[in-house]
Amino acid sequence: MSNKLTAKERMAIERVVMAELPADERNKNFEEVNLGLSADQALQEAQRCLQCKNRACVAGCPVGVSIPEFIDALACDDLPRAVQILRGDNALPAVCGRVCPQETQCEALCVRGIKGEAVAIGFLERYVADWAMHHPDRLLREPAPAPTCKSVAVVGCGPAGLTAAGELARQGHAVTIFEALHDTGGVLRYGIPEFRLPKEIIDREVALLSELGVAIECNVIIGKTLTIAQLLKEFSAVFIANGAGLPTMLGIAGENLKGVYAANEFLTRVNLMEAGRREHSSTPIITRREVAVIGGGNTAMDCVRTAKRLGAERAMIVYRRGEAEMPARVEEIKHAKEEGVEFVMLTAPTAIIGGEDGWVSALRCQRMELGPPDDSGRRRPQPVAGSDFDLPAGVVINAVGTSANPLLTATAPDLDLNKWGNIIINDQGETSIPGVFAGGDIVRGGATVILAMGDGKKAAAAIDAYLKGK
Amino acid sequence: MFEVISNEVLAENLHKMVVSAPRIARARKAGQFVMVRLAQGEERIPLTIGDADSEAGTITLFIQAIGASTRRIVATKPGGFIRDVAGPLGKETHIANWGRVTCVGGGVGTAVLFPLVKALAAAGNQITTIIGGRSSRYIILADELTPLSETFLVTTEDGSLGSQGFVTGPLAELLADPERVPQAVFAVGPVPMMKAVANLTRPFGIETIVSLNPIMIDGTGMCGGCRVQIGSETKFACVDGPEFDAHLVDFDGLSDRLSCYRKEEAASHSPTECKIGREVA
């Protein structure tokens, strides 16, 4: 296939469809749902890119991936160059190609989307990143950067921390990541299920950072094992990316009944501790016939699809707005529906009902209707009087969100926080403590992997400038 | 990897393990705990730091081995390794000089109580320690606690050591005696014991602090599994505790949540709960 197609020829190509595991098969296991593109599919999809001069798509990418450039290299069948371009901009391309909400970012701005369908940028990113993992011998070797003799401590091994670590290591700084949990990846590992992001992908991306010289120390809780003040004595700069924290409680009766999980606990048990899906895991998980998941974001989708896989006959999303207002990725909603998840829309929980044995038996709900738009621009749900009903459920999962974790900030009194406990940063990503930068959910509150990565990349540039000026 | 330095049997199924963890040993304060995972595939379980030696870089863990996970942990011989030890977690105990303080320990809860007694004694409190157990075989740390306590009392259910009965017996006597009534009470042990202590001291309005042991996964405030009802608020034992005002704790709710995985435990022999204080005093 040639790269020298005319615009008309490019326009004539239809958007690729990625193969998926059949829904009634995959909803019983944790195998990855999306199977990736074949080489032919990837080459053909790459031809659909018009190579626009204004690169609108790049503006939609929080880490600014040189999208037309890597796609052009791919279209020319020059995969080593495509990898070099992609990895130069993105420390975790195999992750982003799987979990980014492309439809609201790069692909939303793709010119092809104006009349028809956007280029499948996410699929192509995944293809190139996966190819790189399987062809290490074909990759272009980058010269090792000259050591700067400056060191940076990164707090948290999630998407923001990993991204910053990669960027800083490429500048020649000595980077150590401190991770509170016993394994790497942060939310990528404990939060995102394997049917969306196999752990092997995280392992491989982390291994690449280790090859760059990034040191990772697990089981170190900054704020507890070591403080920010101690890190500043040992390191030239610090980047705080310790993620989101405490689950937000619903504030309704029955939240402490047995069988009620916060999304983080449910997902951590299954993802990090492998409860319910590996024989050797000694961490248990409660499974019931009816599982109600409260919330409409990606975390809610991850929970409900996990519950389905663990054997729930009725795995239900209970969301107070309508489907159009759901913050979850379009693909997650589509996959969930295909897998048999029930969507109970315009429904708000008012209480969790338990039996005398202390176990959950139902979720008391109220029907809602959409009123005028609220501050977020979405139509505000309003209760419909007299519409109460009980939804039978043996497990209820609260996936409405998290608030800032106080572990680190409690022992760093000089760190300025906003009223929600999130760290305040300036335009450069620097906190109120000189030399200490922050990004990701500890700054933003709950957000996405790619926004956290964007923060990591931006902070790394600011840290590099800070260290060079020192 | 964290090396096991020593592993000693204190009582039936109760081990005292000294583990090399220099950073934790330096940072740790009384009342804090660590999350421990023996090996890949094992659970993360919270264990109170019983003692620490910052010079030697070691922490001491008292582990009651009554479930599959804890049994495998205590089977680790000196020179062997625990894969993951993270901490110190939780808030440190608020130590003040109250004057007269009564410290009540039940079963392995006595091990959790030990660092508190040590810190309270160092702060100049006059301490009455009451330790309870099913029988003399379950009375631990008596030699360590005696020199720290002005008065040291033991109760056993079968009367094999000290006075026969529960820890609440001697405590009730103290409360009724204006000469000996404490200004503060610390209680660590099984939930029914802590609840009984709270109920005893409540009418007297005596500040009473308990150390709770709910189920935890990460121990860093992320999962919310350790939530407990404290008065009208939901608190997370791992970041807000593990110590709370006993008069505000919903002990029945705590008990209930601790029983979440009983069925799974029985089926798979893989319990998930923190085993601190499960022994009935």
Short mmCIF file of C-alpha atoms in Angstrom, two decimals, chain A residues 168-391:
data_model
loop_
_atom_site.label_atom_id
_atom_site.label_comp_id
_atom_site.label_asym_id
_atom_site.label_seq_id
_atom_site.Cartn_x
_atom_site.Cartn_y
_atom_site.Cartn_z
CA LEU A 168 12.72 13.50 33.47
CA ALA A 169 14.82 10.39 32.89
CA ARG A 170 15.08 11.31 29.21
CA GLN A 171 16.54 14.65 30.30
CA GLY A 172 19.25 12.82 32.21
CA HIS A 173 17.91 13.33 35.73
CA ALA A 174 18.09 10.51 38.25
CA VAL A 175 14.48 9.62 39.07
CA THR A 176 13.12 7.55 41.95
CA ILE A 177 9.39 6.76 42.13
CA PHE A 178 7.94 6.04 45.57
CA GLU A 179 4.78 3.93 45.51
CA ALA A 180 2.56 3.30 48.53
CA LEU A 181 1.13 0.01 47.29
CA HIS A 182 3.08 -3.19 46.73
CA ASP A 183 2.98 -2.93 42.95
CA THR A 184 3.39 -0.36 40.18
CA GLY A 185 0.86 1.48 38.03
CA GLY A 186 -1.40 3.10 40.60
CA VAL A 187 -4.94 3.35 39.28
CA LEU A 188 -3.89 1.59 36.08
CA ARG A 189 -3.41 -1.56 38.14
CA TYR A 190 -5.83 -1.30 41.06
CA GLY A 191 -8.57 0.57 39.23
CA ILE A 192 -8.78 -0.41 35.58
CA PRO A 193 -9.84 -4.01 34.99
CA GLU A 194 -7.81 -6.35 32.83
CA PHE A 195 -10.56 -6.63 30.24
CA ARG A 196 -9.73 -3.02 29.38
CA LEU A 197 -6.05 -2.89 30.26
CA PRO A 198 -4.15 -6.14 30.76
CA LYS A 199 -1.61 -6.02 33.56
CA GLU A 200 1.04 -7.22 31.13
CA ILE A 201 0.73 -3.89 29.31
CA ILE A 202 1.44 -1.99 32.52
CA ASP A 203 4.37 -4.27 33.31
CA ARG A 204 5.88 -3.68 29.90
CA GLU A 205 5.43 0.09 29.98
CA VAL A 206 6.94 0.20 33.48
CA ALA A 207 9.82 -2.01 32.33
CA LEU A 208 10.61 0.52 29.60
CA LEU A 209 10.92 3.23 32.24
CA SER A 210 13.20 1.00 34.30
CA GLU A 211 15.38 0.60 31.22
CA LEU A 212 15.61 4.39 31.09
CA GLY A 213 17.08 4.22 34.59
CA VAL A 214 14.00 5.10 36.62
CA ALA A 215 14.14 3.48 40.08
CA ILE A 216 10.86 2.37 41.66
CA GLU A 217 10.45 1.74 45.38
CA CYS A 218 7.15 0.16 46.39
CA ASN A 219 5.74 0.08 49.93
CA VAL A 220 6.91 3.62 50.66
CA ILE A 221 4.12 5.95 51.73
CA ILE A 222 5.18 9.55 51.43
CA GLY A 223 3.70 11.42 54.35
CA LYS A 224 4.11 8.35 56.54
CA THR A 225 7.23 6.30 55.78
CA LEU A 226 9.07 9.41 54.62
CA THR A 227 7.95 13.03 54.55
CA ILE A 228 8.22 15.65 51.83
CA ALA A 229 10.77 17.45 54.01
CA GLN A 230 12.92 14.30 54.08
CA LEU A 231 12.65 13.91 50.31
CA LEU A 232 13.79 17.52 49.81
CA LYS A 233 16.97 16.75 51.73
CA GLU A 234 17.81 13.87 49.41
CA PHE A 235 16.45 15.04 46.07
CA SER A 236 16.81 18.21 43.97
CA ALA A 237 13.06 18.33 43.28
CA VAL A 238 9.87 16.45 44.11
CA PHE A 239 6.80 15.69 41.99
CA ILE A 240 3.68 14.73 43.96
CA ALA A 241 1.26 12.54 42.04
CA ASN A 242 -0.23 10.37 44.75
CA GLY A 243 -3.65 10.28 43.18
CA ALA A 244 -7.16 10.44 44.46
CA GLY A 245 -8.10 9.41 47.91
CA LEU A 246 -11.02 8.61 50.12
CA PRO A 247 -14.23 7.42 48.54
CA THR A 248 -17.03 9.96 48.69
CA MET A 249 -19.85 8.53 50.74
CA LEU A 250 -23.38 8.79 49.41
CA GLY A 251 -24.70 10.12 52.69
CA ILE A 252 -27.73 7.83 52.64
CA ALA A 253 -28.90 5.28 55.18
CA GLY A 254 -27.48 1.78 55.01
CA GLU A 255 -24.05 2.59 53.61
CA ASN A 256 -22.28 0.46 56.18
CA LEU A 257 -24.36 -2.64 55.54
CA LYS A 258 -22.51 -5.79 54.54
CA GLY A 259 -22.35 -6.05 50.78
CA VAL A 260 -21.89 -2.31 50.22
CA TYR A 261 -18.59 -1.49 48.55
CA ALA A 262 -16.91 1.71 47.54
CA ALA A 263 -15.80 1.30 43.93
CA ASN A 264 -12.14 1.48 44.94
CA GLU A 265 -12.48 -1.41 47.35
CA PHE A 266 -14.40 -3.57 44.90
CA LEU A 267 -11.96 -2.87 42.07
CA THR A 268 -8.85 -3.14 44.24
CA ARG A 269 -9.93 -6.54 45.53
CA VAL A 270 -10.49 -7.85 42.04
CA ASN A 271 -7.76 -6.02 40.09
CA LEU A 272 -4.83 -5.59 42.45
CA MET A 273 -5.53 -8.53 44.77
CA GLU A 274 -7.04 -10.74 42.03
CA ALA A 275 -10.01 -11.76 44.19
CA GLY A 276 -12.56 -13.91 42.44
CA ARG A 277 -10.50 -14.57 39.35
CA ARG A 278 -7.26 -16.26 40.33
CA GLU A 279 -7.16 -19.48 42.28
CA HIS A 280 -4.09 -18.41 44.18
CA SER A 281 -5.62 -15.16 45.45
CA SER A 282 -6.50 -15.34 49.11
CA THR A 283 -8.44 -12.06 49.05
CA PRO A 284 -12.20 -12.69 49.01
CA ILE A 285 -14.94 -10.79 47.18
CA ILE A 286 -18.67 -10.84 47.78
CA THR A 287 -20.65 -11.92 44.72
CA ARG A 288 -24.43 -11.83 44.45
CA ARG A 289 -27.07 -12.41 41.80
CA GLU A 290 -28.09 -8.76 41.75
CA VAL A 291 -25.47 -6.04 41.84
CA ALA A 292 -26.35 -2.34 41.69
CA VAL A 293 -23.60 0.13 40.81
CA ILE A 294 -24.28 3.78 41.57
CA GLY A 295 -22.69 6.28 39.19
CA GLY A 296 -22.24 6.96 35.49
CA GLY A 297 -18.50 7.34 34.99
CA ASN A 298 -15.82 4.97 33.74
CA THR A 299 -15.31 3.68 37.28
CA ALA A 300 -18.97 2.72 37.47
CA MET A 301 -18.68 0.92 34.11
CA ASP A 302 -15.58 -0.92 35.31
CA CYS A 303 -17.40 -2.03 38.45
CA VAL A 304 -20.56 -3.19 36.74
CA ARG A 305 -18.73 -5.08 34.00
CA THR A 306 -16.55 -6.69 36.65
CA ALA A 307 -19.62 -7.69 38.67
CA LYS A 308 -21.09 -9.24 35.52
CA ARG A 309 -17.92 -11.25 35.00
CA LEU A 310 -17.98 -12.41 38.60
CA GLY A 311 -21.34 -14.01 37.89
CA ALA A 312 -24.05 -11.42 38.58
CA GLU A 313 -27.24 -12.24 36.69
CA ARG A 314 -28.41 -8.65 36.98
CA ALA A 315 -25.52 -6.19 36.89
CA MET A 316 -27.08 -2.75 36.97
CA ILE A 317 -25.98 0.85 36.54
CA VAL A 318 -28.10 3.22 38.60
CA TYR A 319 -27.60 6.79 37.42
CA ARG A 320 -29.54 9.89 38.31
CA ARG A 321 -29.27 11.52 34.91
CA GLY A 322 -29.83 10.09 31.43
CA GLU A 323 -27.47 8.09 29.27
CA ALA A 324 -26.52 11.16 27.23
CA GLU A 325 -25.26 12.82 30.40
CA MET A 326 -23.08 9.91 31.47
CA PRO A 327 -19.42 10.85 31.81
CA ALA A 328 -18.24 7.34 30.88
CA ARG A 329 -16.51 6.71 27.57
CA VAL A 330 -18.90 5.86 24.77
CA GLU A 331 -17.09 2.58 24.18
CA GLU A 332 -17.45 1.49 27.81
CA ILE A 333 -21.19 2.13 27.73
CA LYS A 334 -21.50 0.22 24.45
CA HIS A 335 -19.45 -2.70 25.72
CA ALA A 336 -21.36 -2.81 28.99
CA LYS A 337 -24.69 -2.97 27.16
CA GLU A 338 -23.46 -5.70 24.84
CA GLU A 339 -22.35 -7.70 27.86
CA GLY A 340 -25.83 -7.61 29.37
CA VAL A 341 -25.48 -4.77 31.86
CA GLU A 342 -28.80 -3.12 32.70
CA PHE A 343 -28.98 0.65 32.65
CA VAL A 344 -31.40 2.05 35.20
CA MET A 345 -31.39 5.69 34.15
CA LEU A 346 -32.87 8.81 35.75
CA THR A 347 -32.82 7.01 39.05
CA ALA A 348 -31.27 8.19 42.29
CA PRO A 349 -30.65 6.04 45.37
CA THR A 350 -32.26 7.32 48.55
CA ALA A 351 -31.36 4.50 50.95
CA ILE A 352 -29.74 1.10 51.06
CA ILE A 353 -32.04 -1.45 52.60
CA GLY A 354 -30.76 -4.36 54.64
CA GLY A 355 -32.23 -7.47 56.14
CA GLU A 356 -32.02 -8.32 59.82
CA ASP A 357 -28.78 -10.17 59.17
CA GLY A 358 -27.06 -6.91 58.27
CA TRP A 359 -26.71 -7.75 54.59
CA VAL A 360 -27.92 -5.55 51.76
CA SER A 361 -31.21 -6.63 50.22
CA ALA A 362 -32.24 -3.70 48.05
CA LEU A 363 -31.46 -0.22 46.86
CA ARG A 364 -34.30 2.21 47.52
CA CYS A 365 -34.57 4.52 44.54
CA GLN A 366 -36.44 7.52 43.29
CA ARG A 367 -37.19 8.33 39.67
CA MET A 368 -35.76 11.58 38.35
CA GLU A 369 -36.56 13.91 35.50
CA LEU A 370 -34.23 16.36 33.84
CA GLY A 371 -34.71 20.04 34.61
CA PRO A 372 -32.77 23.08 33.36
CA PRO A 373 -28.95 22.85 32.99
CA ASP A 374 -26.79 23.18 36.11
CA ASP A 375 -23.26 24.62 36.53
CA SER A 376 -21.76 21.70 34.62
CA GLY A 377 -24.01 22.47 31.66
CA ARG A 378 -25.80 19.16 32.09
CA ARG A 379 -29.52 19.15 32.79
CA ARG A 380 -30.14 18.96 36.49
CA PRO A 381 -32.01 15.88 37.65
CA GLN A 382 -35.06 16.52 39.82
CA PRO A 383 -36.96 13.92 41.82
CA VAL A 384 -40.35 12.77 40.63
CA ALA A 385 -42.71 12.87 43.61
CA GLY A 386 -44.10 9.53 44.74
CA SER A 387 -41.84 7.51 42.46
CA ASP A 388 -39.98 5.54 45.14
CA PHE A 389 -39.27 1.89 44.46
CA ASP A 390 -36.92 -0.82 45.72
CA LEU A 391 -34.41 -2.40 43.38
#
